[in-house]
PDB file of C-alpha atoms in Angstrom:
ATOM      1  CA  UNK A 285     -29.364  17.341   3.656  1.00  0.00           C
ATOM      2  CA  UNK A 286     -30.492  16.334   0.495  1.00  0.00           C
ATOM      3  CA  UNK A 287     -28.623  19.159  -1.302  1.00  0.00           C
ATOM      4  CA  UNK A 288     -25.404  18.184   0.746  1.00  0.00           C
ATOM      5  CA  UNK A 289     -25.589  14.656  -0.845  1.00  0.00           C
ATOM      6  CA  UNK A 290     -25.626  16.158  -3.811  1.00  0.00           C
ATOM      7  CA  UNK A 291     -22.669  18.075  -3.378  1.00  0.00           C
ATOM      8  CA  UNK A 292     -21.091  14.937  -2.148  1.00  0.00           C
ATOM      9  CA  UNK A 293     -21.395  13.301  -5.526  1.00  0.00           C
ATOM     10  CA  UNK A 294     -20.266  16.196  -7.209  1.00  0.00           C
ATOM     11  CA  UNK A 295     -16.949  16.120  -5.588  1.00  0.00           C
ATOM     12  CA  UNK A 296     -16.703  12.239  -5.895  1.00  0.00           C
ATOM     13  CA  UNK A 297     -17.044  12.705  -9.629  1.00  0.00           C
ATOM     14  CA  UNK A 298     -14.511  15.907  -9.721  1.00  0.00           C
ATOM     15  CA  UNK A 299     -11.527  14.352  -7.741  1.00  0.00           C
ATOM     16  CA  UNK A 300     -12.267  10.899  -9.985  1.00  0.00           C
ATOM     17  CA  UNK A 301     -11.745  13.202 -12.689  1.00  0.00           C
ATOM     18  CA  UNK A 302      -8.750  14.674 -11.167  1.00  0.00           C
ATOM     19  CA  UNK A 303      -6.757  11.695 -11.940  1.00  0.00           C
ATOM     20  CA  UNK A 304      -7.391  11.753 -16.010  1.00  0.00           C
ATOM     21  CA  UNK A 305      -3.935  11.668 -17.753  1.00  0.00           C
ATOM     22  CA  UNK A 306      -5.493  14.811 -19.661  1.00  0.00           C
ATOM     23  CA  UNK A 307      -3.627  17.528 -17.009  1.00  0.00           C
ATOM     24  CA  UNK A 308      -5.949  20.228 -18.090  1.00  0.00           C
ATOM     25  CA  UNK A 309      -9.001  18.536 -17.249  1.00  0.00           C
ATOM     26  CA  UNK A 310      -7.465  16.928 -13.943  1.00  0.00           C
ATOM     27  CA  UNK A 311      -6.351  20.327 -12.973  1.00  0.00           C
ATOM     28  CA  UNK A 312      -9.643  21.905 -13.224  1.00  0.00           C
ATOM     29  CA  UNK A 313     -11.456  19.243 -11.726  1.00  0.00           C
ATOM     30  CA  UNK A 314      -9.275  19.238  -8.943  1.00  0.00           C
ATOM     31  CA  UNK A 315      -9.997  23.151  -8.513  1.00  0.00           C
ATOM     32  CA  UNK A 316     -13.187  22.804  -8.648  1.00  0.00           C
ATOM     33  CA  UNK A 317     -13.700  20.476  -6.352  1.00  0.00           C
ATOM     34  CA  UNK A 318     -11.773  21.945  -3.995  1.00  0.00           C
ATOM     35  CA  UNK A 319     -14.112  25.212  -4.454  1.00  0.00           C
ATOM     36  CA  UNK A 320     -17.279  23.376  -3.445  1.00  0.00           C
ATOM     37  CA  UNK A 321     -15.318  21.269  -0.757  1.00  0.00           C
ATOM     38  CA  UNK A 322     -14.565  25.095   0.605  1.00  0.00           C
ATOM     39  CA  UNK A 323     -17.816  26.589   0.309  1.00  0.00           C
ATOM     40  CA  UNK A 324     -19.651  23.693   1.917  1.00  0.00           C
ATOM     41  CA  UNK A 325     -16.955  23.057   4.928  1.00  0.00           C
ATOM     42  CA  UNK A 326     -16.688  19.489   3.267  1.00  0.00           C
ATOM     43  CA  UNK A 327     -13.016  17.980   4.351  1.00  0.00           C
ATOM     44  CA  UNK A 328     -11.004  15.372   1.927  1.00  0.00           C
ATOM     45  CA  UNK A 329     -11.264  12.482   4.759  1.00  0.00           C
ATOM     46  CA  UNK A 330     -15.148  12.434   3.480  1.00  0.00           C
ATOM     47  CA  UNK A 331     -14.426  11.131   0.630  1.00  0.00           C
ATOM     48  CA  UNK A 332     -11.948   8.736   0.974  1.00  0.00           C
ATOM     49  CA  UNK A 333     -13.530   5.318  -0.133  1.00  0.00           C
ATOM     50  CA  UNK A 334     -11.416   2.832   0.865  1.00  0.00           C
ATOM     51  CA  UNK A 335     -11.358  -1.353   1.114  1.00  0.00           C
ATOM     52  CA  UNK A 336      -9.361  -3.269   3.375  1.00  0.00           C
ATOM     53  CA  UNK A 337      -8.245  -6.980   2.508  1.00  0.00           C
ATOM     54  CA  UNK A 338      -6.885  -9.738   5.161  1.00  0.00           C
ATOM     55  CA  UNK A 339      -4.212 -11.981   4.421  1.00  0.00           C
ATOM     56  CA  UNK A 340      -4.241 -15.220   6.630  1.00  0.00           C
ATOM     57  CA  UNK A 341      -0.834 -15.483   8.705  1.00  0.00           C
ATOM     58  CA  UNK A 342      -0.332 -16.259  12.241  1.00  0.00           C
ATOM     59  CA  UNK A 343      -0.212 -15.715  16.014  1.00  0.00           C
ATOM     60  CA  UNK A 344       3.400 -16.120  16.305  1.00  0.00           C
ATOM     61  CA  UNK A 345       5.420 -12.511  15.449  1.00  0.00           C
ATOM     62  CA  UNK A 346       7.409 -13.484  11.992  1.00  0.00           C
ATOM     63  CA  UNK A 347       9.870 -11.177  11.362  1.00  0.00           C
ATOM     64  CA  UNK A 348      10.120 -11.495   7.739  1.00  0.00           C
ATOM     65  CA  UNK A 349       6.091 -11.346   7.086  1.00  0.00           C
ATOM     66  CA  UNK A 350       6.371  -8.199   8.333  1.00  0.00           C
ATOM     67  CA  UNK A 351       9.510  -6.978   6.376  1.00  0.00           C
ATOM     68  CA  UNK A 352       7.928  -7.760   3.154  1.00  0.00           C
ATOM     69  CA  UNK A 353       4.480  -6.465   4.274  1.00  0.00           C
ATOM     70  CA  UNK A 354       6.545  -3.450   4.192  1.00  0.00           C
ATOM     71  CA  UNK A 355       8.324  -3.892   1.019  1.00  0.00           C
ATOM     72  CA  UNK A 356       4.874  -4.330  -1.023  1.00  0.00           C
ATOM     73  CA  UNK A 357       4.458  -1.044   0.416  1.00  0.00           C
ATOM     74  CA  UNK A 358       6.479   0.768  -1.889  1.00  0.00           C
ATOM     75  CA  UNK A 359       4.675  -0.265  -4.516  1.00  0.00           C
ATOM     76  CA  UNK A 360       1.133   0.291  -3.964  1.00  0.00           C
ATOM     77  CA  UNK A 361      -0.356   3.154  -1.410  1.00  0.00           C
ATOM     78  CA  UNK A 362      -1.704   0.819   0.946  1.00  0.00           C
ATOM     79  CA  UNK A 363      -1.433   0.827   5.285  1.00  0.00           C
ATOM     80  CA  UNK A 364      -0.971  -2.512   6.904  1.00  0.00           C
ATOM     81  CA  UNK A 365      -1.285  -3.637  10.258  1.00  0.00           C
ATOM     82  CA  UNK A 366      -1.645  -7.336  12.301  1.00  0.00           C
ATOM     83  CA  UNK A 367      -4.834  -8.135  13.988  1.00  0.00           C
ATOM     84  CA  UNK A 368      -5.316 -10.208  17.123  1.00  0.00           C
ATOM     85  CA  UNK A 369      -4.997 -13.092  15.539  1.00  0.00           C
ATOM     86  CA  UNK A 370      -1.758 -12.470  13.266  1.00  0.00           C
ATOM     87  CA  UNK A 371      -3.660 -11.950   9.891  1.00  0.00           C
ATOM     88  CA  UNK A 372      -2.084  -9.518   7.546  1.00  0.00           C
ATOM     89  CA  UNK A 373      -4.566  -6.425   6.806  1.00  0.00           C
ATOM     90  CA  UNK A 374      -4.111  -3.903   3.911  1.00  0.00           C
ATOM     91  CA  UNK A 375      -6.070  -0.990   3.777  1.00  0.00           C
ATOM     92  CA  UNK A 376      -6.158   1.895   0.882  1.00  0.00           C
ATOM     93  CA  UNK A 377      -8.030   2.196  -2.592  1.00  0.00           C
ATOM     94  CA  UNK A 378      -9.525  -0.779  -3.814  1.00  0.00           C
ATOM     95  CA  UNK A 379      -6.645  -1.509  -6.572  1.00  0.00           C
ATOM     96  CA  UNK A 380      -3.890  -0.841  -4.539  1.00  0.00           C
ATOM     97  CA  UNK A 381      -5.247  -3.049  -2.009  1.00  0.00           C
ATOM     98  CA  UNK A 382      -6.021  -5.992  -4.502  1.00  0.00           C
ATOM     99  CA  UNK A 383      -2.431  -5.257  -5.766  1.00  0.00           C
ATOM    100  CA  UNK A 384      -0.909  -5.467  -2.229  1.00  0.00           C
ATOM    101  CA  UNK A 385      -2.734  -8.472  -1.292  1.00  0.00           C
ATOM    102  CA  UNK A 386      -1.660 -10.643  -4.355  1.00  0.00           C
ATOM    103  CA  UNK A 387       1.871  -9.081  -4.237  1.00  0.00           C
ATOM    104  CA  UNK A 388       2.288 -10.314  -0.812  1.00  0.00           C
ATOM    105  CA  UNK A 389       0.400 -13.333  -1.067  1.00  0.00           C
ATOM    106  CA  UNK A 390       2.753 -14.740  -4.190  1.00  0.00           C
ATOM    107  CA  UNK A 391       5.971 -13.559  -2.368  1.00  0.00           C
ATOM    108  CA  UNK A 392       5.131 -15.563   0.632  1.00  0.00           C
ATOM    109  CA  UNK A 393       4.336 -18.946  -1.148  1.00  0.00           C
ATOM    110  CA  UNK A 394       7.801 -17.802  -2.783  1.00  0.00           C
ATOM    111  CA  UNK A 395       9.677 -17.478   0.036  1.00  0.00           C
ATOM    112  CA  UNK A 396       8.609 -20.590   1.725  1.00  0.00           C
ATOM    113  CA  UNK A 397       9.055 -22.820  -1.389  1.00  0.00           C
ATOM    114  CA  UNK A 398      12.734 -21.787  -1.647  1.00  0.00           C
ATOM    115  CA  UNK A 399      13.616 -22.699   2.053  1.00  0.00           C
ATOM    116  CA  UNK A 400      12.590 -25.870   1.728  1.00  0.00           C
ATOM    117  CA  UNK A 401      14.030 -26.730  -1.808  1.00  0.00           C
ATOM    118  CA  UNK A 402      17.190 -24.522  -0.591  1.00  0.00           C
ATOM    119  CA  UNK A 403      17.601 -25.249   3.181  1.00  0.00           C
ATOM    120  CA  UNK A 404      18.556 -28.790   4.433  1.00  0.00           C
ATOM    121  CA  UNK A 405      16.038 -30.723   6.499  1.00  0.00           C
ATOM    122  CA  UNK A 406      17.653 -31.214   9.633  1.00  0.00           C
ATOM    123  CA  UNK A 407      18.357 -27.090   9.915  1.00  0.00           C
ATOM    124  CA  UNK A 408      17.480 -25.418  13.213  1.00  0.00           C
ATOM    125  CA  UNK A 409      14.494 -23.408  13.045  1.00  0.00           C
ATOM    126  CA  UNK A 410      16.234 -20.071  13.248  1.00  0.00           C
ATOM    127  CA  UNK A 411      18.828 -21.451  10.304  1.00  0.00           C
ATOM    128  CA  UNK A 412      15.471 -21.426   8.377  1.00  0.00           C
ATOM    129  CA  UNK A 413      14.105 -18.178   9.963  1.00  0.00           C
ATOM    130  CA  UNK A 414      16.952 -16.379   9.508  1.00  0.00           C
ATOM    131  CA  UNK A 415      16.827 -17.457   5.406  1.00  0.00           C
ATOM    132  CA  UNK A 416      13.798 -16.301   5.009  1.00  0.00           C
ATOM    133  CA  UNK A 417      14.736 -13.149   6.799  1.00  0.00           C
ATOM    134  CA  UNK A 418      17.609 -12.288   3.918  1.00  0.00           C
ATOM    135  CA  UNK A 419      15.308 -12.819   1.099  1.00  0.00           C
ATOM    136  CA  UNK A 420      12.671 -10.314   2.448  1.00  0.00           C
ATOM    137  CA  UNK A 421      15.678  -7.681   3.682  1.00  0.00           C
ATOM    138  CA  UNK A 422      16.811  -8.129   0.150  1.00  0.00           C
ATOM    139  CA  UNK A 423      13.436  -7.834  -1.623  1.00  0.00           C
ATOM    140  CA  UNK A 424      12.437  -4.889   0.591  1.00  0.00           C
ATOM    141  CA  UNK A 425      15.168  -3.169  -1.443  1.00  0.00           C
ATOM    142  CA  UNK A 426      14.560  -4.320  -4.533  1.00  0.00           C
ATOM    143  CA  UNK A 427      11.288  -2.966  -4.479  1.00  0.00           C
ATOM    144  CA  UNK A 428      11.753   0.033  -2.320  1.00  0.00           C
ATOM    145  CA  UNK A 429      14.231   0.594  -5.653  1.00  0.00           C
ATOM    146  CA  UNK A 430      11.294  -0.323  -8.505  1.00  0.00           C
ATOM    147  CA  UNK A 431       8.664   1.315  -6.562  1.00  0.00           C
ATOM    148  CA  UNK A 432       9.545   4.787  -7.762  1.00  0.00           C
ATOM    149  CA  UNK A 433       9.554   3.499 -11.231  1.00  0.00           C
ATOM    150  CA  UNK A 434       6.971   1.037 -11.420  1.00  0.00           C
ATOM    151  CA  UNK A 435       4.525   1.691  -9.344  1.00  0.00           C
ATOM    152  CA  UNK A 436       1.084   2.455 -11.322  1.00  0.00           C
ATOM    153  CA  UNK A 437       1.278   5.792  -9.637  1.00  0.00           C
ATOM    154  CA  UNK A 438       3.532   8.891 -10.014  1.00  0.00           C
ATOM    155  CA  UNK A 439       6.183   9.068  -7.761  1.00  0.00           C
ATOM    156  CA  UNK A 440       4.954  12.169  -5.921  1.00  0.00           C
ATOM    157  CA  UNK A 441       1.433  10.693  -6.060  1.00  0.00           C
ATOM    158  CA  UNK A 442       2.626   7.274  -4.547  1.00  0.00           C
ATOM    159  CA  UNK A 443       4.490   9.084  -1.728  1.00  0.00           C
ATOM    160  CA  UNK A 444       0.902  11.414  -0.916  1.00  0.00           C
ATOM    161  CA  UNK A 445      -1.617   8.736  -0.956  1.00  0.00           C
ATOM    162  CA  UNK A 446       1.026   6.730   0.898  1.00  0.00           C
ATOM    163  CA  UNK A 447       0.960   9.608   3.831  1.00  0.00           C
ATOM    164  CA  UNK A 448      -2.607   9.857   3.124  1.00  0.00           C
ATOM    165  CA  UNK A 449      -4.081   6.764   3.560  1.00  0.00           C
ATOM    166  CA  UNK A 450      -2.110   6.725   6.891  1.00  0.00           C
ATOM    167  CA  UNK A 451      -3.280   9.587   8.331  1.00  0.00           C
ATOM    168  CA  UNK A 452      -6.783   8.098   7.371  1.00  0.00           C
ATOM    169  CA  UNK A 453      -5.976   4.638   9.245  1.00  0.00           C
ATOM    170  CA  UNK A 454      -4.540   6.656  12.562  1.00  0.00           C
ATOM    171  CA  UNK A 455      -7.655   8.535  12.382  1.00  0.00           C
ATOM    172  CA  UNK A 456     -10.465   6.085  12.334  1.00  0.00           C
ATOM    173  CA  UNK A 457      -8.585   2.862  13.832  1.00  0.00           C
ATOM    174  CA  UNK A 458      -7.419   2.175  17.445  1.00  0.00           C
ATOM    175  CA  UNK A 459      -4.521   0.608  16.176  1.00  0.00           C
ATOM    176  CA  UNK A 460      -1.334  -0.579  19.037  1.00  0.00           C
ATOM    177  CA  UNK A 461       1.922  -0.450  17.930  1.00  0.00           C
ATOM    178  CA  UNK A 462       4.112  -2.671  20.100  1.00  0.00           C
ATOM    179  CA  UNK A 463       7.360  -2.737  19.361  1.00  0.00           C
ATOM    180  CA  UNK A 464       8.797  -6.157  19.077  1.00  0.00           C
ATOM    181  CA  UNK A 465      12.003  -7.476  19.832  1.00  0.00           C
ATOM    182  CA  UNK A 466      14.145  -9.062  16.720  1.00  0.00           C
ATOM    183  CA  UNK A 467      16.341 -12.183  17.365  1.00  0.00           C
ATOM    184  CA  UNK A 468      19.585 -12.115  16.042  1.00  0.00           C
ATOM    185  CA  UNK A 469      19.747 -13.585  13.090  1.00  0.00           C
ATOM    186  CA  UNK A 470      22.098 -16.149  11.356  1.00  0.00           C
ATOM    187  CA  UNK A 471      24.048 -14.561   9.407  1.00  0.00           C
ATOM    188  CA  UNK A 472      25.353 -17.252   6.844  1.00  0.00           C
ATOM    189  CA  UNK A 473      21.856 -17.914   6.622  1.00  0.00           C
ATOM    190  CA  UNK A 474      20.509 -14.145   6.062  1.00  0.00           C
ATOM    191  CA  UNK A 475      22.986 -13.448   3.626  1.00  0.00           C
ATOM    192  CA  UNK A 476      22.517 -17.052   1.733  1.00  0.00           C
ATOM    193  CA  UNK A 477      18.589 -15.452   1.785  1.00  0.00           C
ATOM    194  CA  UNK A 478      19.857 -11.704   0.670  1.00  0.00           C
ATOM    195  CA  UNK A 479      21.858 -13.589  -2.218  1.00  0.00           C
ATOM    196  CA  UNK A 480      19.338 -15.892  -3.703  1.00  0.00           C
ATOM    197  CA  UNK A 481      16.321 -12.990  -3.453  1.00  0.00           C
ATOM    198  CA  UNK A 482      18.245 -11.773  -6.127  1.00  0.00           C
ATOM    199  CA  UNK A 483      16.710 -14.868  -8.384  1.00  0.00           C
ATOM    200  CA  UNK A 484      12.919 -14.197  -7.210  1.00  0.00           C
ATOM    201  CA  UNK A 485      10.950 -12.742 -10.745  1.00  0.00           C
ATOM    202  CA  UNK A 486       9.113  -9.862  -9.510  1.00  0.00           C
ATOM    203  CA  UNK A 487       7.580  -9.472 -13.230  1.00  0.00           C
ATOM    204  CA  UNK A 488       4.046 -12.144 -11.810  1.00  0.00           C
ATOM    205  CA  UNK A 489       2.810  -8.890 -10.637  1.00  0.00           C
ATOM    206  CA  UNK A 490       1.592  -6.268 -13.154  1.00  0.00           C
ATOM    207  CA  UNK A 491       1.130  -2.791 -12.303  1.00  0.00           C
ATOM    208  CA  UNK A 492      -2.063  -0.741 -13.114  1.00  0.00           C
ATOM    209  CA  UNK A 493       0.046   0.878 -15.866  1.00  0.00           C
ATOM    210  CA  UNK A 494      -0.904  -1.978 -18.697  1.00  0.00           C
ATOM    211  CA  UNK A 495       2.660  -1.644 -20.194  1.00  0.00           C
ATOM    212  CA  UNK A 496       5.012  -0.801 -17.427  1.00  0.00           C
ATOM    213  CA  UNK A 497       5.863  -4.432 -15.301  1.00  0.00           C
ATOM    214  CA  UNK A 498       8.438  -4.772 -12.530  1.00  0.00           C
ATOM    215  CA  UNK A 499      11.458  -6.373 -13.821  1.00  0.00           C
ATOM    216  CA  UNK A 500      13.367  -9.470 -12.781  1.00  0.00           C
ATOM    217  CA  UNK A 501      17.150  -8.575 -11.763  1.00  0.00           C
TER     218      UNK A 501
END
């Protein structure tokens, strides 16, 4: 047991090494632990050491939360689901999740403060739905677009840890999907949304890069 902890480490320490921008050294620490994951029938899902973050929302099913829980997605390698009570959970790697979380939480206070500085008072509560709807349509593009380029991860590495953390969440959680019925939307209102997401800075949020930043349109 005690030499199987050991082992443990070493691997930790090899596939934390497998990310150094040095390929040579990444490669062969990636080979080698591999090897000893081999040898000692060890399998990747030991080692995963992830975090998971809620976001307060609520019972109610909002469309557009869920839209943009989606977009920040593309950016960072997280998994996202709704609890009982409608909070927003991210799970994945500690940064990715802190990046999610922030991402989402900034886009949110966002979205609300432009429907009410851009949507009259009196407007019907879909009129105001269906606004908000647009501008998280339209930034689910946007950074569906920027996440290949911006994301502190390589593309192909993105689009792995993506699938893997996933697989991880499908594996170890008893999570229901339901599938949930949208309303029609205005469209005057969605597309006033799509137009004016087109305004929204996306730069607040700085990717693990240090130089590369996502770029207002």
């Amino acid at each position: 047991m005690e030499e199987l902890e050991r082992v443990k480490r070493r691997v930790k320490k090899l596939l934390a090494l497998s990310k150094s921008p040095n390929e040579n050294e990444a490669a062969s620490a990636l080979r080698k632990a591999n090897e000893l994951m081999a040898d000692y029938k060890l399998t990747a899902e030991q080692f995963f050491d992830y975090t998971n973050a809620k976001v307060k929302g609520t019972k109610r099913f909002i469309r557009w939360r869920v839209v943009l829980a989606n977009a920040v997605e593309n950016l960072y390698a997280t998994y996202h689901y709704s609890d009982y009570e409608g909070n927003i959970v991210f799970i994945g790697e500690e940064l990715d999740v802190f990046m999610s979380t922030e991402m989402y939480k900034y886009l949110v206070k966002t979205i609300d403060r432009m429907a009410k500085q851009n949507i009259r008072k009196n407007a019907k509560y879909k009129y105001r739905q269906s606004y908000r709807a647009g501008i998280a349509s339209r930034l689910y593009d946007r950074m569906y677009e920027l996440g290949q380029q911006c994301s502190w991860r390589n593309p192909k590495e993105l689009k792995a840890q993506k699938k893997q953390i996933a697989e991880f969440v499908e594996k170890q959680f008893a999570i229901e999907t339901t599938i949930k019925k949208f309303e029609k939307a205005n469209l005057t209102a969605f597309s006033k949304g799509n137009n004016d997401a087109n305004g929204i800075n996306l730069s607040r949020q700085m990717t693990g890069s240090g130089t590369r930043r996502i770029g207002g349109w």
